[in-house]
Tab-separated table of C-alpha atoms in Angstrom:
chain	number	residue	atom	x	y	z
A	197	GLU	CA	14.784	112.144	122.257
A	198	PRO	CA	12.117	113.773	124.460
A	199	GLU	CA	10.098	112.199	126.571
A	200	VAL	CA	7.450	112.383	129.227
A	201	THR	CA	8.586	111.731	133.195
A	202	GLN	CA	6.763	111.081	136.165
A	203	THR	CA	7.400	111.138	139.950
A	204	PRO	CA	7.224	109.707	141.885
A	205	SER	CA	7.658	105.881	140.429
A	206	HIS	CA	5.967	105.076	143.726
A	207	GLN	CA	3.675	106.201	146.338
A	208	VAL	CA	2.158	104.222	149.617
A	209	THR	CA	-0.438	106.205	151.190
A	210	GLN	CA	-2.867	105.982	154.125
A	211	MET	CA	-6.579	105.772	153.034
A	212	GLY	CA	-8.014	109.300	153.674
A	213	GLN	CA	-4.777	110.967	152.245
A	214	GLU	CA	-4.017	113.664	149.708
A	215	VAL	CA	-1.731	112.545	146.887
A	216	ILE	CA	-0.069	114.367	144.117
A	217	LEU	CA	1.225	112.820	141.393
A	218	ARG	CA	3.506	115.002	139.054
A	219	CYS	CA	4.522	114.325	135.339
A	220	VAL	CA	6.474	116.627	133.286
A	221	PRO	CA	5.172	116.629	129.503
A	222	ILE	CA	7.526	116.799	126.262
A	223	SER	CA	8.400	120.098	126.210
A	224	ASN	CA	6.902	121.556	123.131
A	225	HIS	CA	3.490	119.626	123.761
A	226	LEU	CA	0.193	121.682	124.429
A	227	TYR	CA	-2.523	118.714	125.357
A	228	PHE	CA	-2.026	116.564	128.434
A	229	TYR	CA	-3.932	113.763	129.517
A	230	TRP	CA	-4.010	111.319	133.006
A	231	TYR	CA	-5.140	107.811	132.630
A	232	ARG	CA	-4.646	104.825	135.040
A	233	GLN	CA	-4.679	101.433	134.934
A	234	ILE	CA	-5.589	99.067	138.495
A	235	LEU	CA	-4.182	95.870	138.482
A	236	GLY	CA	-4.748	93.472	135.658
A	237	GLN	CA	-7.353	95.816	134.022
A	238	LYS	CA	-7.651	97.981	131.063
A	239	VAL	CA	-6.265	101.291	130.612
A	240	GLU	CA	-8.766	104.013	131.527
A	241	PHE	CA	-8.673	107.424	130.675
A	242	LEU	CA	-9.221	110.285	132.978
A	243	VAL	CA	-8.760	113.576	131.860
A	244	SER	CA	-7.575	116.196	129.372
A	245	PHE	CA	-6.146	119.444	129.723
A	246	TYR	CA	-5.584	121.750	127.691
A	247	ASN	CA	-5.255	125.822	127.849
A	248	ASN	CA	-5.226	125.787	131.257
A	249	GLU	CA	-8.322	123.829	131.973
A	250	ILE	CA	-9.879	120.524	131.610
A	251	SER	CA	-11.143	119.444	128.024
A	252	GLU	CA	-12.793	116.676	128.771
A	253	LYS	CA	-13.003	113.973	131.529
A	254	SER	CA	-14.563	110.692	132.267
A	255	GLU	CA	-16.865	109.420	135.294
A	256	ILE	CA	-14.179	108.363	137.287
A	257	PHE	CA	-12.542	111.767	137.458
A	258	ASP	CA	-15.163	113.269	140.453
A	259	ASP	CA	-14.863	115.640	143.010
A	260	GLN	CA	-12.076	113.954	144.528
A	261	PHE	CA	-9.642	114.634	141.586
A	262	SER	CA	-7.708	117.619	140.140
A	263	VAL	CA	-5.384	118.595	137.669
A	264	GLU	CA	-3.150	121.673	137.428
A	265	ARG	CA	-0.338	123.350	135.513
A	266	PRO	CA	1.221	125.312	138.364
A	267	ASP	CA	4.153	126.160	136.434
A	268	GLY	CA	5.529	125.612	132.512
A	269	SER	CA	7.031	122.523	133.312
A	270	ASN	CA	5.180	120.534	135.417
A	271	PHE	CA	1.153	118.542	135.226
A	272	THR	CA	-0.299	117.320	138.375
A	273	LEU	CA	-2.773	115.032	139.454
A	274	LYS	CA	-4.085	115.770	143.045
A	275	ILE	CA	-6.661	112.699	144.821
A	276	ARG	CA	-7.856	114.729	147.561
A	277	SER	CA	-8.852	112.075	149.988
A	278	THR	CA	-7.469	108.782	148.808
A	279	LYS	CA	-9.398	105.483	148.678
A	280	LEU	CA	-8.550	101.651	148.865
A	281	GLU	CA	-10.097	101.732	145.344
A	282	ASP	CA	-7.744	104.350	143.677
A	283	SER	CA	-4.694	102.040	144.400
A	284	ALA	CA	-3.199	102.316	140.316
A	285	MET	CA	-0.861	102.643	138.160
A	286	TYR	CA	-1.343	106.247	136.729
A	287	PHE	CA	0.227	107.365	133.815
A	288	CYS	CA	0.372	110.710	132.072
A	289	ALA	CA	0.701	111.726	128.384
A	290	SER	CA	0.949	114.530	126.138
A	291	SER	CA	0.427	115.770	122.600
A	292	GLU	CA	1.603	118.321	120.812
A	293	PHE	CA	-1.714	119.255	119.301
A	294	LEU	CA	-5.353	117.651	119.872
A	295	GLU	CA	-5.302	115.133	117.322
A	296	GLU	CA	-1.919	113.958	117.299
A	297	THR	CA	0.379	110.905	119.103
A	298	GLN	CA	-0.006	110.810	122.892
A	299	TYR	CA	3.033	109.665	124.149
A	300	PHE	CA	2.713	108.134	127.556
A	301	GLY	CA	5.053	108.307	130.830
A	302	PRO	CA	6.429	105.129	132.809
A	303	GLY	CA	3.529	105.756	135.634
A	304	THR	CA	3.215	106.220	139.239
A	305	ARG	CA	2.380	103.201	140.807
A	306	LEU	CA	0.148	104.211	143.842
A	307	LEU	CA	-0.964	101.874	146.724
A	308	VAL	CA	-3.591	103.154	149.083
A	309	LEU	CA	-3.406	101.188	152.466
B	231	ASP	CA	-16.005	100.747	124.507
B	232	ALA	CA	-13.504	100.623	122.370
B	233	LYS	CA	-13.812	100.787	118.850
B	234	THR	CA	-11.364	98.125	117.600
B	235	THR	CA	-11.544	94.098	118.019
B	236	GLN	CA	-8.342	92.084	119.023
B	237	PRO	CA	-7.325	88.441	119.633
B	238	THR	CA	-6.505	87.920	123.479
B	239	SER	CA	-3.343	86.349	122.990
B	240	MET	CA	-0.842	85.436	120.018
B	241	ASP	CA	2.442	83.137	120.197
B	242	CYS	CA	5.397	83.944	117.274
B	243	ALA	CA	8.596	82.136	117.873
B	244	GLU	CA	11.786	84.814	118.122
B	245	GLY	CA	13.255	86.025	114.567
B	246	ARG	CA	9.926	85.343	112.647
B	247	ALA	CA	7.385	88.049	111.541
B	248	ALA	CA	4.582	88.838	114.213
B	249	ASN	CA	1.350	89.694	112.685
B	250	LEU	CA	-1.365	90.912	115.164
B	251	PRO	CA	-4.880	91.810	113.617
B	252	CYS	CA	-7.157	94.192	114.647
B	253	ASN	CA	-11.065	94.740	113.491
B	254	HIS	CA	-12.269	98.300	113.413
B	255	SER	CA	-15.422	97.780	111.014
B	256	THR	CA	-17.368	101.060	112.130
B	257	ILE	CA	-14.143	103.441	111.916
B	258	SER	CA	-14.704	106.644	109.748
B	259	GLY	CA	-13.015	107.936	107.138
B	260	ASN	CA	-11.086	110.666	109.018
B	261	GLU	CA	-10.334	108.801	111.786
B	262	TYR	CA	-6.552	107.035	112.391
B	263	VAL	CA	-5.256	103.635	113.464
B	264	TYR	CA	-2.664	103.820	116.364
B	265	TRP	CA	-0.922	101.025	117.875
B	266	TYR	CA	0.723	101.059	121.388
B	267	ARG	CA	2.108	98.550	123.484
B	268	GLN	CA	2.714	97.767	126.951
B	269	ILE	CA	5.695	95.901	128.379
B	270	HIS	CA	4.829	94.511	131.765
B	271	SER	CA	2.903	97.487	133.375
B	272	GLN	CA	5.408	100.117	131.707
B	273	GLY	CA	3.771	102.947	130.418
B	274	PRO	CA	2.044	102.322	126.826
B	275	GLN	CA	4.565	102.769	124.098
B	276	TYR	CA	3.716	104.051	120.800
B	277	ILE	CA	4.497	102.157	117.933
B	278	ILE	CA	2.968	103.550	114.691
B	279	HIS	CA	-0.409	105.101	113.252
B	280	GLY	CA	-1.914	105.610	110.317
B	281	LEU	CA	-5.119	106.669	107.905
B	282	LYS	CA	-5.295	104.495	105.220
B	283	ASN	CA	-1.924	104.009	103.369
B	284	ASN	CA	0.332	101.517	104.699
B	285	GLU	CA	2.983	102.766	107.022
B	286	THR	CA	6.678	101.718	108.345
B	287	ASN	CA	9.038	102.950	110.949
B	288	GLU	CA	11.867	101.933	112.538
B	289	MET	CA	9.601	99.301	115.076
B	290	ALA	CA	6.502	98.301	112.459
B	291	SER	CA	4.737	97.873	109.762
B	292	LEU	CA	1.222	98.895	109.169
B	293	ILE	CA	-1.060	97.419	106.773
B	294	ILE	CA	-4.449	98.322	106.776
B	295	THR	CA	-7.097	97.251	104.340
B	296	GLU	CA	-8.724	99.164	101.475
B	297	ASP	CA	-12.257	99.964	103.224
B	298	ARG	CA	-10.258	100.500	106.616
B	299	LYS	CA	-11.934	98.149	108.608
B	300	SER	CA	-9.137	96.251	109.992
B	301	SER	CA	-5.517	96.447	110.006
B	302	THR	CA	-2.329	94.077	110.799
B	303	LEU	CA	0.592	95.307	112.797
B	304	ILE	CA	4.072	93.432	111.313
B	305	LEU	CA	6.683	93.041	113.749
B	306	PRO	CA	9.351	91.964	110.914
B	307	HIS	CA	11.965	90.016	113.227
B	308	ALA	CA	10.152	89.514	116.380
B	309	THR	CA	12.173	89.697	119.661
B	310	LEU	CA	12.045	88.148	123.225
B	311	ARG	CA	11.951	91.897	124.386
B	312	ASP	CA	8.600	92.132	121.729
B	313	THR	CA	6.751	90.384	124.472
B	314	ALA	CA	3.873	92.581	125.476
B	315	VAL	CA	0.202	93.554	125.141
B	316	TYR	CA	-0.388	95.266	122.085
B	317	TYR	CA	-3.453	97.486	121.543
B	318	CYS	CA	-5.141	99.006	118.756
B	319	ILE	CA	-6.759	102.199	118.821
B	320	VAL	CA	-9.491	104.433	117.095
B	321	PRO	CA	-9.451	107.826	119.047
B	322	MET	CA	-12.547	109.404	120.096
B	323	ASP	CA	-13.529	112.084	117.646
B	324	SER	CA	-14.227	114.936	119.973
B	325	ASN	CA	-11.443	114.838	122.050
B	326	TYR	CA	-9.225	112.431	120.861
B	327	GLN	CA	-9.298	110.415	123.996
B	328	LEU	CA	-8.131	107.045	123.806
B	329	ILE	CA	-10.419	104.089	124.962
B	330	TRP	CA	-8.280	101.065	125.700
B	331	GLY	CA	-9.679	97.500	124.866
B	332	ALA	CA	-7.662	94.242	126.677
B	333	GLY	CA	-5.564	94.007	123.413
B	334	THR	CA	-3.448	91.392	122.483
B	335	LYS	CA	-1.188	89.750	124.777
B	336	LEU	CA	2.051	88.467	122.190
B	337	ILE	CA	4.486	86.340	123.383
B	338	ILE	CA	7.624	85.550	121.334
B	339	LYS	CA	9.022	82.119	122.415
B	340	PRO	CA	12.710	81.206	121.787
């Protein structure tokens, strides 16, 4: 069964450093999403992406964040200058069409020291 | 804010049916109800979704009331591995982003 994959599973970084989180969505899917979950809190929407551009973004997704689909398979989330409060689980999701089920990857646990 | 309300937690005995309720009184006519679960901070796992008819798949059944203001997710024979947080979600219209509430923490007891 096709699934969304994410790498790395864990990332530890120093405050102020750049991180890139990688996702491989399900191959025939066209819509891609990033969500995050701070430890003990709710899952929060960050951004949706379609046709090589951002469709929607939340207030969390400020100028420090960017997304890219650098090739036909990867979808990345970049945090330019990490802050302590960026420590969270980051989940990638994809769906075939807009109003279709989103399937999630296993997540990347980011720890900013 | 999430369009749904769920109980904070529930217990169920192993082997019994787990019935998880959800209220979505402001749902509109063309909005689906989705159920996901999250096992111990793993990635959310899709379970089932429905519009107005009851739905069943290999994981669960979804019963939606006729007025569509509430639904119940049924795990017919709960196992210890079904211990998780279960989320009932109505995606936002414009961009289908998922707004997550706190969900129901379901604990399956031996």
